[in-house]
Structure formats: structure tokens, C-alpha cells
Amino acid sequence: VCGAKNMKPGDRVPTAVVGGELPGGFKIAKRNMRGVESQGMMCSPKELGLGDDHDGLMILSPDAPIGADAKEYLGLDDVVLEIEVTPNRGDWACMLGVARELAAAFGTKHREPELGLKEGATSVANLSSVTIEAPDLCPRYIGRVIRGVKIGPSPEWLVRRLTAAGQRSINNVVDVTNYVMLETGQPLHAFDLNKLAEKRIVVRQARPGETIKTIDQETRKLDPEMLIIADAAAPVAVAGVMGGYDSEVGDGTTDIFLESAYFHPPSVRKTSRSLGLISESSQRFQRGADPERALYAAH
């Protein structure tokens, strides 16, 4: 018996039966719901520890095998190797870096995914622009415009891989930037293009008195030594550390400005420490990302 409203007859959903236990120690037992005995619980992504979505059930593929073990079907029984990355080996903080290291250790070849990039006929210069005012702190900044996107949940395989890597699923656009970061070691950031003033990017140091509301909805005071990403009017991200709340990708996003850049490691380290902000991207940038990897990751 379930009160979710996003399901229809024939849907296949992960179900915890009597005697089962969900993350957090929640044990499943027979329960009376409005006078009807319920023999288990159909689950949302949040109840399975696979995300924050608690608005409805996790609807699986129509060909999901009925009666299969959900742990196996959702890839939650995967083997995960934990690697301790020392500060001098930032190249290990990604799948391709570990593969390259193992290839060297075992004397074998390593293979990188082939890219098939398809560009539209419109020049990106007609849609946006990038101005770098602090080249010493940001010697490389790549921007791509992707139009006509539809924000929604990520496919199950992507959610499974992010979960195995200790990350939670947010939406398809944010998830794929995180996935590419885990794969290549290059952090990416997606801005909602239509939320950027004049639809352009300026890489500069903060001005006296400037603040930014980061995606964790905290308003932070910026120091003039800090490198920021701004639009034509105000800061929209703390470079290499965290994006801004006012320009983040949301349900209404249709056009994206994708950032792939190289930031000066000591600058990111100092900014991260000053703001008390530690993120997946700051940990990689402050160790020293590969400037030659930025274009590959953007592609």
C-alpha cells in the first residue's frame, strides 16, 4: 500500500519486503494503512540512499526483471576500490589517472575514451564571450554553449556510478559534469546561460565589498585577492571552489554555459581556506589540475 502519486499500473519499482532493512536502519514490517495491511514498502531514491528525491517512487525501466535483487540490479553490490591520494599526486584523483599509473606499473597500454563532438552551425562568439582579466591566476579558460537542454533525472547507470564514488545525484547536467570530473580529473561547472548578465563571463579578482551567494545558499564576503568568475554585473562563482546560487542550473534551464579551466593552485587553496569551503573541485585544483586536460574534458 503506497501513497505516492507518480506511479501507474505496470510500473516496476524497488520494493523492500517484510523483514528487509533500508539505509539508516529502517526495518520493514507489516503495517496497517487506512485499514489495509501493507506487506512492504515501495521506495523513493532517498529511501534507498540514492539521492534527495522523496517526491515519488523510483520508477525503473519497463524491462526491469520482476523479483530481482534490487542491490544487484541497481549496481549497489559493486566492488569499490579506495585510493589514498597524496597531495603531490593530484593526477590520481580520477579514473584515467589511476589507469595511466597502473599501465606504467604493469607495462601495458592504457586506453582513453574516444570523443565524438558534434558542433552546431552557430558560432559561440555570437552567443557569449570570455574575458580574462587575471591571466596569472587563470591562464586557461574554456567556455562552451550548449542549447536546448532538458533538465531531468540522470539515467540509472550514471546514478549508480556516482553513488559508488560517494556522490549524490542532483540532475542530469550537474551529474554529468561530476562524472567527467571523476573520469578525467578536470572539474567542470555548468552555468545557466540565460541567468548571466549579457550572457558573458569575466574572470577577475573580486572587488572591495563584493559578496556572492554560493550554491549552498550562504552569502560570503569576497576578498580582493580572491579569483572569481563574474558575468557583466556581479560574481557568479568562486573560481575553482564553488558556483553561485543565482546562476546555477535548475528545472527551467534550457541553455548552458559550460566552464572548463585551469586555476592557479595556491590561489584556489588560499581562497578555499579563507572561505572555509572545501569542494571536490577545490581539492583537485589546489593539487594542480592538468591544463592540457581542460579541452578534452570540455569536449
PDB file of N, CA, C and O in Angstrom, residues 136-163:
ATOM      1  N   ASP A 136      47.409  35.577 -14.710  1.00  0.00           N
ATOM      2  CA  ASP A 136      48.356  34.889 -13.829  1.00  0.00           C
ATOM      3  C   ASP A 136      47.649  33.847 -12.963  1.00  0.00           C
ATOM      4  O   ASP A 136      48.243  32.831 -12.600  1.00  0.00           O
ATOM      5  N   LEU A 137      46.392  34.105 -12.625  1.00  0.00           N
ATOM      6  CA  LEU A 137      45.628  33.188 -11.777  1.00  0.00           C
ATOM      7  C   LEU A 137      44.767  32.230 -12.590  1.00  0.00           C
ATOM      8  O   LEU A 137      44.308  31.214 -12.076  1.00  0.00           O
ATOM      9  N   CYS A 138      44.537  32.590 -13.858  1.00  0.00           N
ATOM     10  CA  CYS A 138      43.738  31.727 -14.740  1.00  0.00           C
ATOM     11  C   CYS A 138      44.319  31.819 -16.151  1.00  0.00           C
ATOM     12  O   CYS A 138      43.852  32.603 -16.980  1.00  0.00           O
ATOM     13  N   PRO A 139      45.366  31.033 -16.435  1.00  0.00           N
ATOM     14  CA  PRO A 139      45.978  31.096 -17.760  1.00  0.00           C
ATOM     15  C   PRO A 139      45.169  30.405 -18.851  1.00  0.00           C
ATOM     16  O   PRO A 139      45.450  30.579 -20.032  1.00  0.00           O
ATOM     17  N   ARG A 140      44.158  29.619 -18.445  1.00  0.00           N
ATOM     18  CA  ARG A 140      43.351  28.943 -19.461  1.00  0.00           C
ATOM     19  C   ARG A 140      41.904  28.851 -19.001  1.00  0.00           C
ATOM     20  O   ARG A 140      41.615  28.382 -17.900  1.00  0.00           O
ATOM     21  N   TYR A 141      40.987  29.309 -19.862  1.00  0.00           N
ATOM     22  CA  TYR A 141      39.554  29.228 -19.561  1.00  0.00           C
ATOM     23  C   TYR A 141      38.826  28.883 -20.847  1.00  0.00           C
ATOM     24  O   TYR A 141      38.910  29.611 -21.835  1.00  0.00           O
ATOM     25  N   ILE A 142      38.137  27.751 -20.826  1.00  0.00           N
ATOM     26  CA  ILE A 142      37.393  27.277 -21.999  1.00  0.00           C
ATOM     27  C   ILE A 142      35.908  27.356 -21.693  1.00  0.00           C
ATOM     28  O   ILE A 142      35.453  26.924 -20.630  1.00  0.00           O
ATOM     29  N   GLY A 143      35.155  27.938 -22.612  1.00  0.00           N
ATOM     30  CA  GLY A 143      33.708  28.017 -22.450  1.00  0.00           C
ATOM     31  C   GLY A 143      33.003  27.423 -23.654  1.00  0.00           C
ATOM     32  O   GLY A 143      33.409  27.663 -24.796  1.00  0.00           O
ATOM     33  N   ARG A 144      31.975  26.634 -23.386  1.00  0.00           N
ATOM     34  CA  ARG A 144      31.147  26.086 -24.463  1.00  0.00           C
ATOM     35  C   ARG A 144      29.691  26.403 -24.172  1.00  0.00           C
ATOM     36  O   ARG A 144      29.277  26.420 -23.017  1.00  0.00           O
ATOM     37  N   VAL A 145      28.922  26.650 -25.210  1.00  0.00           N
ATOM     38  CA  VAL A 145      27.488  26.881 -25.055  1.00  0.00           C
ATOM     39  C   VAL A 145      26.740  25.666 -25.589  1.00  0.00           C
ATOM     40  O   VAL A 145      27.001  25.200 -26.705  1.00  0.00           O
ATOM     41  N   ILE A 146      25.841  25.149 -24.766  1.00  0.00           N
ATOM     42  CA  ILE A 146      25.015  24.001 -25.145  1.00  0.00           C
ATOM     43  C   ILE A 146      23.565  24.454 -25.048  1.00  0.00           C
ATOM     44  O   ILE A 146      23.107  24.848 -23.968  1.00  0.00           O
ATOM     45  N   ARG A 147      22.850  24.409 -26.156  1.00  0.00           N
ATOM     46  CA  ARG A 147      21.482  24.933 -26.183  1.00  0.00           C
ATOM     47  C   ARG A 147      20.451  23.819 -26.311  1.00  0.00           C
ATOM     48  O   ARG A 147      20.732  22.751 -26.840  1.00  0.00           O
ATOM     49  N   GLY A 148      19.264  24.093 -25.792  1.00  0.00           N
ATOM     50  CA  GLY A 148      18.153  23.168 -25.938  1.00  0.00           C
ATOM     51  C   GLY A 148      18.231  21.961 -25.028  1.00  0.00           C
ATOM     52  O   GLY A 148      17.798  20.865 -25.410  1.00  0.00           O
ATOM     53  N   VAL A 149      18.771  22.142 -23.823  1.00  0.00           N
ATOM     54  CA  VAL A 149      18.838  21.011 -22.901  1.00  0.00           C
ATOM     55  C   VAL A 149      17.516  20.870 -22.146  1.00  0.00           C
ATOM     56  O   VAL A 149      16.723  21.819 -22.051  1.00  0.00           O
ATOM     57  N   LYS A 150      17.294  19.695 -21.618  1.00  0.00           N
ATOM     58  CA  LYS A 150      16.115  19.445 -20.801  1.00  0.00           C
ATOM     59  C   LYS A 150      16.574  18.857 -19.477  1.00  0.00           C
ATOM     60  O   LYS A 150      17.165  17.778 -19.441  1.00  0.00           O
ATOM     61  N   ILE A 151      16.333  19.579 -18.411  1.00  0.00           N
ATOM     62  CA  ILE A 151      16.767  19.141 -17.093  1.00  0.00           C
ATOM     63  C   ILE A 151      15.854  18.022 -16.596  1.00  0.00           C
ATOM     64  O   ILE A 151      14.625  18.092 -16.725  1.00  0.00           O
ATOM     65  N   GLY A 152      16.455  16.986 -16.063  1.00  0.00           N
ATOM     66  CA  GLY A 152      15.678  15.864 -15.541  1.00  0.00           C
ATOM     67  C   GLY A 152      16.580  14.934 -14.771  1.00  0.00           C
ATOM     68  O   GLY A 152      17.758  15.232 -14.537  1.00  0.00           O
ATOM     69  N   PRO A 153      16.063  13.801 -14.346  1.00  0.00           N
ATOM     70  CA  PRO A 153      16.888  12.836 -13.615  1.00  0.00           C
ATOM     71  C   PRO A 153      17.900  12.175 -14.538  1.00  0.00           C
ATOM     72  O   PRO A 153      17.677  12.067 -15.748  1.00  0.00           O
ATOM     73  N   SER A 154      19.000  11.736 -13.968  1.00  0.00           N
ATOM     74  CA  SER A 154      20.025  11.038 -14.746  1.00  0.00           C
ATOM     75  C   SER A 154      19.622   9.589 -14.974  1.00  0.00           C
ATOM     76  O   SER A 154      18.836   9.024 -14.211  1.00  0.00           O
ATOM     77  N   PRO A 155      20.165   8.967 -16.016  1.00  0.00           N
ATOM     78  CA  PRO A 155      19.909   7.539 -16.217  1.00  0.00           C
ATOM     79  C   PRO A 155      20.458   6.727 -15.048  1.00  0.00           C
ATOM     80  O   PRO A 155      21.384   7.154 -14.354  1.00  0.00           O
ATOM     81  N   GLU A 156      19.889   5.540 -14.863  1.00  0.00           N
ATOM     82  CA  GLU A 156      20.228   4.737 -13.692  1.00  0.00           C
ATOM     83  C   GLU A 156      21.716   4.398 -13.618  1.00  0.00           C
ATOM     84  O   GLU A 156      22.320   4.397 -12.543  1.00  0.00           O
ATOM     85  N   TRP A 157      22.341   4.102 -14.770  1.00  0.00           N
ATOM     86  CA  TRP A 157      23.756   3.724 -14.741  1.00  0.00           C
ATOM     87  C   TRP A 157      24.623   4.869 -14.209  1.00  0.00           C
ATOM     88  O   TRP A 157      25.596   4.630 -13.488  1.00  0.00           O
ATOM     89  N   LEU A 158      24.261   6.109 -14.547  1.00  0.00           N
ATOM     90  CA  LEU A 158      25.027   7.259 -14.089  1.00  0.00           C
ATOM     91  C   LEU A 158      24.845   7.477 -12.586  1.00  0.00           C
ATOM     92  O   LEU A 158      25.806   7.748 -11.859  1.00  0.00           O
ATOM     93  N   VAL A 159      23.615   7.339 -12.127  1.00  0.00           N
ATOM     94  CA  VAL A 159      23.349   7.468 -10.693  1.00  0.00           C
ATOM     95  C   VAL A 159      24.124   6.411  -9.917  1.00  0.00           C
ATOM     96  O   VAL A 159      24.711   6.692  -8.865  1.00  0.00           O
ATOM     97  N   ARG A 160      24.150   5.179 -10.435  1.00  0.00           N
ATOM     98  CA  ARG A 160      24.861   4.092  -9.755  1.00  0.00           C
ATOM     99  C   ARG A 160      26.345   4.391  -9.617  1.00  0.00           C
ATOM    100  O   ARG A 160      26.951   4.174  -8.574  1.00  0.00           O
ATOM    101  N   ARG A 161      26.943   4.906 -10.692  1.00  0.00           N
ATOM    102  CA  ARG A 161      28.393   5.162 -10.658  1.00  0.00           C
ATOM    103  C   ARG A 161      28.736   6.328  -9.738  1.00  0.00           C
ATOM    104  O   ARG A 161      29.743   6.298  -9.036  1.00  0.00           O
ATOM    105  N   LEU A 162      27.906   7.358  -9.747  1.00  0.00           N
ATOM    106  CA  LEU A 162      28.143   8.472  -8.833  1.00  0.00           C
ATOM    107  C   LEU A 162      27.985   8.023  -7.385  1.00  0.00           C
ATOM    108  O   LEU A 162      28.774   8.412  -6.514  1.00  0.00           O
ATOM    109  N   THR A 163      26.975   7.209  -7.123  1.00  0.00           N
ATOM    110  CA  THR A 163      26.751   6.710  -5.770  1.00  0.00           C
ATOM    111  C   THR A 163      27.947   5.893  -5.296  1.00  0.00           C
ATOM    112  O   THR A 163      28.408   6.027  -4.163  1.00  0.00           O
TER     113      THR A 163
END
